[in-house]
Coordinates of C-alpha atoms and ligand atoms in Angstrom, one line a residue:
M1 CA -8.8 10.2 -60.5
T2 CA -7.1 10.7 -57.2
Y3 CA -4.9 8.5 -55.1
S4 CA -5.4 7.1 -51.6
L5 CA -3.0 5.3 -49.3
A6 CA -3.5 3.7 -45.8
I7 CA -0.9 1.9 -43.7
H8 CA -0.8 0.0 -40.4
G9 CA 1.9 -1.0 -38.0
G10 CA -0.2 -3.6 -36.3
A11 CA -2.9 -3.9 -33.7
G12 CA -0.3 -5.0 -31.1
T13 CA 0.1 -1.5 -29.7
L14 CA 1.6 -0.6 -26.4
L15 CA -1.1 -0.2 -23.9
K16 CA -2.0 3.5 -23.5
E17 CA -1.0 3.5 -19.9
N18 CA 2.5 2.2 -20.8
M19 CA 3.2 4.6 -23.7
T20 CA 5.6 7.4 -23.0
P21 CA 5.3 10.7 -25.0
E22 CA 8.8 9.9 -26.5
Q23 CA 7.6 6.5 -27.7
E24 CA 4.4 7.9 -29.0
A25 CA 6.3 10.5 -31.0
A26 CA 8.7 7.8 -32.4
Y27 CA 5.7 5.7 -33.6
H28 CA 4.1 8.7 -35.3
D29 CA 7.4 9.6 -37.0
A30 CA 7.9 6.0 -38.2
L31 CA 4.3 5.9 -39.6
A32 CA 4.7 9.3 -41.3
R33 CA 8.0 8.1 -43.0
A34 CA 6.3 5.0 -44.3
L35 CA 3.3 7.0 -45.6
E36 CA 5.7 9.4 -47.4
A37 CA 7.6 6.4 -48.9
G38 CA 4.3 5.2 -50.5
E39 CA 2.8 8.6 -51.3
A40 CA 5.9 9.7 -53.1
I41 CA 5.3 6.9 -55.6
L42 CA 1.5 7.7 -56.0
R43 CA 2.3 11.4 -56.4
E44 CA 4.5 10.7 -59.4
G45 CA 1.7 8.6 -61.0
G46 CA 3.2 5.3 -59.9
S47 CA 1.2 2.1 -59.3
A48 CA -0.7 1.1 -56.2
M49 CA 1.5 -2.1 -56.1
D50 CA 4.7 -0.1 -56.1
A51 CA 3.3 2.2 -53.4
V52 CA 2.2 -0.5 -51.0
E53 CA 5.5 -2.3 -51.5
A54 CA 7.5 0.9 -50.7
A55 CA 5.4 1.7 -47.6
V56 CA 5.7 -1.9 -46.2
C57 CA 9.5 -1.9 -46.9
A58 CA 9.8 1.3 -44.8
L59 CA 7.8 -0.4 -42.0
E60 CA 9.8 -3.6 -42.2
D61 CA 13.1 -1.6 -41.9
E62 CA 11.8 0.0 -38.8
P63 CA 12.6 -2.0 -35.6
L64 CA 9.6 -0.6 -33.8
F65 CA 7.2 -2.9 -35.8
N66 CA 6.9 -6.6 -35.9
A67 CA 8.0 -7.3 -39.5
G68 CA 11.4 -7.6 -41.1
R69 CA 13.9 -6.0 -38.7
G70 CA 12.3 -6.2 -35.3
A71 CA 10.2 -9.4 -36.0
V72 CA 9.1 -11.4 -33.0
Y73 CA 10.6 -14.8 -32.0
T74 CA 9.2 -18.3 -32.1
S75 CA 9.1 -20.4 -28.9
E76 CA 12.5 -21.7 -30.0
G77 CA 14.1 -18.2 -30.4
A78 CA 14.0 -18.1 -34.2
Q79 CA 12.3 -15.5 -36.5
E80 CA 10.0 -16.8 -39.1
M81 CA 8.4 -14.2 -41.3
D82 CA 5.2 -14.2 -43.4
A83 CA 4.4 -11.7 -46.2
A84 CA 2.0 -11.2 -49.1
V85 CA 1.0 -8.9 -51.9
M86 CA -2.1 -8.8 -54.1
D87 CA -2.8 -6.8 -57.2
G88 CA -6.4 -5.7 -57.6
R89 CA -6.2 -5.4 -61.4
D90 CA -6.2 -9.1 -62.0
R91 CA -6.1 -10.7 -58.5
R92 CA -2.5 -11.9 -59.1
A93 CA -1.0 -12.6 -55.7
G94 CA 2.3 -13.7 -54.1
S95 CA 3.2 -14.8 -50.6
V96 CA 5.8 -16.5 -48.5
A97 CA 5.6 -18.1 -45.1
G98 CA 8.2 -18.9 -42.4
V99 CA 11.1 -17.2 -44.2
F100 CA 14.3 -15.9 -42.5
G101 CA 16.9 -14.0 -44.5
P102 CA 15.5 -11.4 -46.9
K103 CA 15.5 -8.0 -45.2
N104 CA 12.2 -7.2 -46.9
P105 CA 9.9 -10.3 -47.0
V106 CA 7.3 -8.2 -48.9
K107 CA 9.8 -7.9 -51.9
L108 CA 10.1 -11.7 -51.9
A109 CA 6.3 -12.1 -51.9
R110 CA 6.2 -9.8 -54.9
A111 CA 9.0 -11.8 -56.6
V112 CA 6.9 -15.0 -56.1
M113 CA 4.0 -13.3 -57.7
E114 CA 6.0 -12.0 -60.7
Q115 CA 8.6 -14.6 -61.2
T116 CA 6.9 -17.9 -60.5
E117 CA 3.7 -19.5 -61.6
H118 CA 2.7 -20.0 -57.9
V119 CA 1.0 -18.0 -55.2
T120 CA 2.7 -19.2 -52.0
L121 CA 6.2 -20.5 -51.5
I122 CA 7.9 -21.7 -48.3
G123 CA 11.3 -23.3 -47.4
P124 CA 14.6 -23.3 -49.2
N125 CA 13.1 -22.6 -52.6
A126 CA 11.5 -19.4 -51.4
L127 CA 15.0 -18.2 -50.4
E128 CA 16.4 -19.3 -53.7
I129 CA 13.8 -17.1 -55.4
A130 CA 15.0 -14.2 -53.2
R131 CA 18.6 -14.8 -54.3
Q132 CA 17.6 -15.0 -57.9
A133 CA 15.7 -11.7 -57.6
G134 CA 18.8 -10.1 -56.1
L135 CA 17.2 -9.3 -52.8
E136 CA 19.3 -8.1 -49.8
F137 CA 19.7 -10.6 -46.9
G138 CA 20.2 -9.8 -43.2
D139 CA 21.7 -12.0 -40.4
R140 CA 20.5 -12.6 -36.8
D141 CA 22.1 -9.4 -35.7
Y142 CA 20.3 -7.3 -38.3
F143 CA 16.9 -8.6 -37.3
F144 CA 17.5 -8.6 -33.5
T145 CA 15.7 -6.3 -31.2
Q146 CA 16.1 -6.5 -27.4
S147 CA 12.5 -5.7 -26.8
R148 CA 11.2 -8.7 -28.9
W149 CA 13.8 -11.0 -27.3
D150 CA 12.6 -9.9 -23.8
A151 CA 9.0 -10.3 -24.9
L152 CA 9.8 -13.9 -25.9
H153 CA 11.3 -14.7 -22.5
Q154 CA 8.5 -13.0 -20.6
T155 CA 5.9 -15.0 -22.6
L156 CA 7.7 -18.3 -22.1
A157 CA 7.9 -17.6 -18.3
M158 CA 4.2 -16.7 -18.2
R159 CA 3.4 -19.9 -20.1
A160 CA 5.4 -22.0 -17.7
R161 CA 3.2 -20.5 -14.9
G162 CA 0.1 -21.3 -16.8
E163 CA -0.6 -17.6 -17.6
V164 CA -1.3 -15.9 -20.9
S165 CA -0.1 -12.4 -21.6
D166 CA -2.9 -10.0 -22.3
D167 CA -0.5 -7.2 -23.4
P168 CA -1.0 -6.9 -27.2
A169 CA 2.4 -5.3 -27.7
V170 CA 4.0 -8.4 -26.3
R171 CA 1.8 -10.9 -28.2
H172 CA 1.8 -9.6 -31.8
G173 CA 2.0 -6.9 -34.5
T174 CA 2.2 -6.7 -38.3
V175 CA 2.6 -4.1 -40.9
G176 CA 0.6 -3.5 -44.1
A177 CA -0.5 -1.0 -46.7
V178 CA -3.4 -0.6 -49.2
A179 CA -3.5 1.9 -52.0
R180 CA -5.5 3.2 -54.9
D181 CA -3.4 4.8 -57.7
V182 CA -4.4 7.6 -60.2
A183 CA -5.2 4.9 -62.8
G184 CA -7.9 3.6 -60.4
N185 CA -6.1 0.4 -59.5
I186 CA -5.8 -0.9 -56.0
A187 CA -3.3 -3.2 -54.2
A188 CA -2.5 -4.6 -50.8
A189 CA 0.6 -5.8 -49.0
T190 CA 1.2 -7.2 -45.5
S191 CA 4.3 -8.4 -43.6
T192 CA 4.7 -9.9 -40.2
G193 CA 6.9 -11.8 -37.7
G194 CA 3.7 -13.4 -36.5
M195 CA 2.9 -14.0 -32.8
T196 CA 5.4 -14.0 -30.0
A197 CA 6.4 -17.6 -28.9
K198 CA 4.4 -19.1 -31.8
A199 CA 5.2 -22.7 -32.5
P200 CA 7.9 -23.3 -35.1
G201 CA 6.3 -23.6 -38.5
R202 CA 3.1 -21.7 -37.5
V203 CA 1.7 -19.7 -40.4
G204 CA -0.6 -16.8 -39.7
D205 CA -3.3 -15.0 -41.7
T206 CA -0.8 -12.6 -43.4
P207 CA 0.3 -14.8 -46.3
M208 CA -3.1 -16.5 -46.7
I209 CA -4.8 -14.7 -49.6
G210 CA -8.4 -13.8 -48.4
A211 CA -7.5 -14.0 -44.7
G212 CA -4.9 -11.3 -44.0
T213 CA -4.4 -9.9 -47.4
F214 CA -6.8 -9.4 -50.4
A215 CA -7.2 -7.0 -53.4
D216 CA -9.7 -6.8 -56.2
N217 CA -10.4 -3.6 -58.2
A218 CA -14.1 -4.6 -58.2
T219 CA -14.4 -4.3 -54.4
C220 CA -11.5 -3.5 -52.2
A221 CA -7.9 -4.0 -51.0
V222 CA -7.4 -5.2 -47.4
S223 CA -4.5 -5.7 -45.1
A224 CA -5.3 -7.2 -41.7
T225 CA -3.6 -7.3 -38.3
G226 CA -4.6 -9.3 -35.2
H227 CA -5.1 -12.8 -33.9
G228 CA -4.2 -14.6 -37.1
E229 CA -5.9 -17.9 -36.4
V230 CA -9.3 -16.2 -36.1
F231 CA -8.7 -14.1 -39.2
I232 CA -8.0 -17.3 -41.1
R233 CA -11.1 -19.1 -39.8
W234 CA -13.4 -16.1 -40.6
S235 CA -11.7 -15.4 -44.0
A236 CA -11.5 -11.8 -42.8
A237 CA -10.2 -9.9 -45.8
G238 CA -12.1 -11.9 -48.4
E239 CA -15.3 -11.6 -46.4
I240 CA -15.1 -7.8 -46.5
A241 CA -14.9 -8.0 -50.3
A242 CA -17.7 -10.6 -50.4
R243 CA -20.0 -8.4 -48.4
M244 CA -19.5 -5.6 -50.9
R245 CA -19.9 -7.9 -53.9
H246 CA -22.9 -9.9 -52.8
A247 CA -24.7 -7.8 -50.3
G248 CA -23.9 -4.4 -51.9
E249 CA -22.4 -3.0 -48.7
D250 CA -20.1 0.0 -48.9
L251 CA -16.5 -0.4 -47.8
A252 CA -17.0 1.1 -44.3
T253 CA -20.0 -1.0 -43.5
A254 CA -18.5 -4.2 -44.7
A255 CA -15.2 -3.7 -42.9
E256 CA -16.9 -2.6 -39.7
H257 CA -19.1 -5.7 -39.8
V258 CA -16.3 -8.2 -40.2
V259 CA -14.1 -6.6 -37.5
M260 CA -16.8 -5.9 -34.9
Q261 CA -19.4 -8.7 -35.6
D262 CA -17.4 -11.6 -36.9
L263 CA -13.9 -11.3 -35.4
A264 CA -14.5 -9.4 -32.1
P265 CA -16.9 -11.9 -30.5
N266 CA -14.7 -14.8 -31.5
D267 CA -11.4 -13.9 -29.8
G268 CA -10.3 -12.2 -33.1
S269 CA -8.8 -9.0 -31.6
G270 CA -7.2 -6.7 -34.2
G271 CA -8.3 -4.7 -37.2
V272 CA -7.9 -4.0 -40.9
I273 CA -7.0 -1.2 -43.3
A274 CA -9.0 -1.1 -46.5
V275 CA -9.4 1.0 -49.6
D276 CA -12.1 0.6 -52.3
G277 CA -12.0 1.2 -56.1
A278 CA -13.3 4.8 -55.5
G279 CA -10.4 5.6 -53.1
N280 CA -12.5 5.5 -49.9
I281 CA -10.5 4.3 -46.8
A282 CA -11.8 2.3 -43.8
M283 CA -9.6 1.4 -40.8
P284 CA -11.8 -0.3 -38.1
F285 CA -10.2 -2.1 -35.2
N286 CA -11.6 -3.8 -32.1
S287 CA -8.4 -3.7 -30.0
Q288 CA -7.3 -0.8 -27.8
G289 CA -5.2 0.7 -30.6
M290 CA -3.8 0.1 -34.1
Y291 CA -0.8 2.0 -35.4
R292 CA -2.1 3.5 -38.6
G293 CA -1.9 6.3 -41.1
S294 CA -3.6 7.5 -44.2
V295 CA -3.4 10.1 -46.9
R296 CA -5.7 11.1 -49.8
Q297 CA -4.5 13.2 -52.7
G298 CA -4.9 16.9 -51.8
N299 CA -5.1 16.2 -48.0
A300 CA -2.5 16.2 -45.3
P301 CA -1.3 12.8 -44.1
E302 CA -2.6 11.6 -40.7
T303 CA -1.2 9.1 -38.3
S304 CA -3.0 7.6 -35.2
I305 CA -2.5 5.0 -32.5
Y306 CA -5.6 4.8 -30.3
Ligands
LIG1 N1 -1.9 -11.4 -37.8 C1 -0.5 -11.6 -37.4 C2 -0.4 -13.1 -37.3 O1 -1.2 -13.8 -36.7 C3 -0.2 -11.0 -36.1 C4 -0.7 -9.6 -35.9 O2 -1.1 -9.0 -36.9 O3 -0.6 -9.1 -34.8 O4 0.6 -13.6 -37.7

């Protein structure tokens, strides 16, 4: 069996007309590094779960993307991060919502999966699990990026004038990975700062299993990015798996249907990355772009934005 890996850095891409060649190169480099972090594990025969965690950690550490370092700000100027992992072997899952502190919220999601009997934790006890797991913490300076801070103030000023930003790079972003390992197992991981100027306490689709994150060896592993409220209401990730399971659709057809027919007409801008049990990859999106990359064993890695 061969391995496959796909990653995304969110559908909140800079608009094509605003993207400089230097910025474009920086995004491609960051995506390539994250792909390599995950592929290195798969190449050595490691698990899909380890690979998606490593790829997402690399994206969280990268200030260009809205997750971990570089997360967006709430309307009150705080950073509240959501993350999830799911293992396709047995549908075990872990997620956290609204956390601030751990440098890699995806590692905390995995600790919730492996070290508690629960799926989702919030609040002080989620941070306690992070401490018990020995995870590294960062402070406000570590997570700060000027561009996200400026985006918050721009969004609040527009809101005060009764306007809504239609620039996806200002509104949102997320990171994620899906993989199939050489043992044939699949896994998904997603991590986000959510949406710029979101209400304090708002939870998006990312940590909701079946909305922004899903994995089951019998069908597919999915990591989503986009307008979270709509992804939640349409059970986006789980719906792709359901179409495969109940309607016999292949991965590409099922993913395309959900992104284009369910989400797009209902204000659900964004996209998904998905891998099935045979290692096929689908990466449909209905937004102008989606930072993304993929690699299959024996092929060169590829990264794209638009
Ligand atoms: N889906 C994320 C959220 O709603 C944001 C994004 O992917 O752009 O929290």
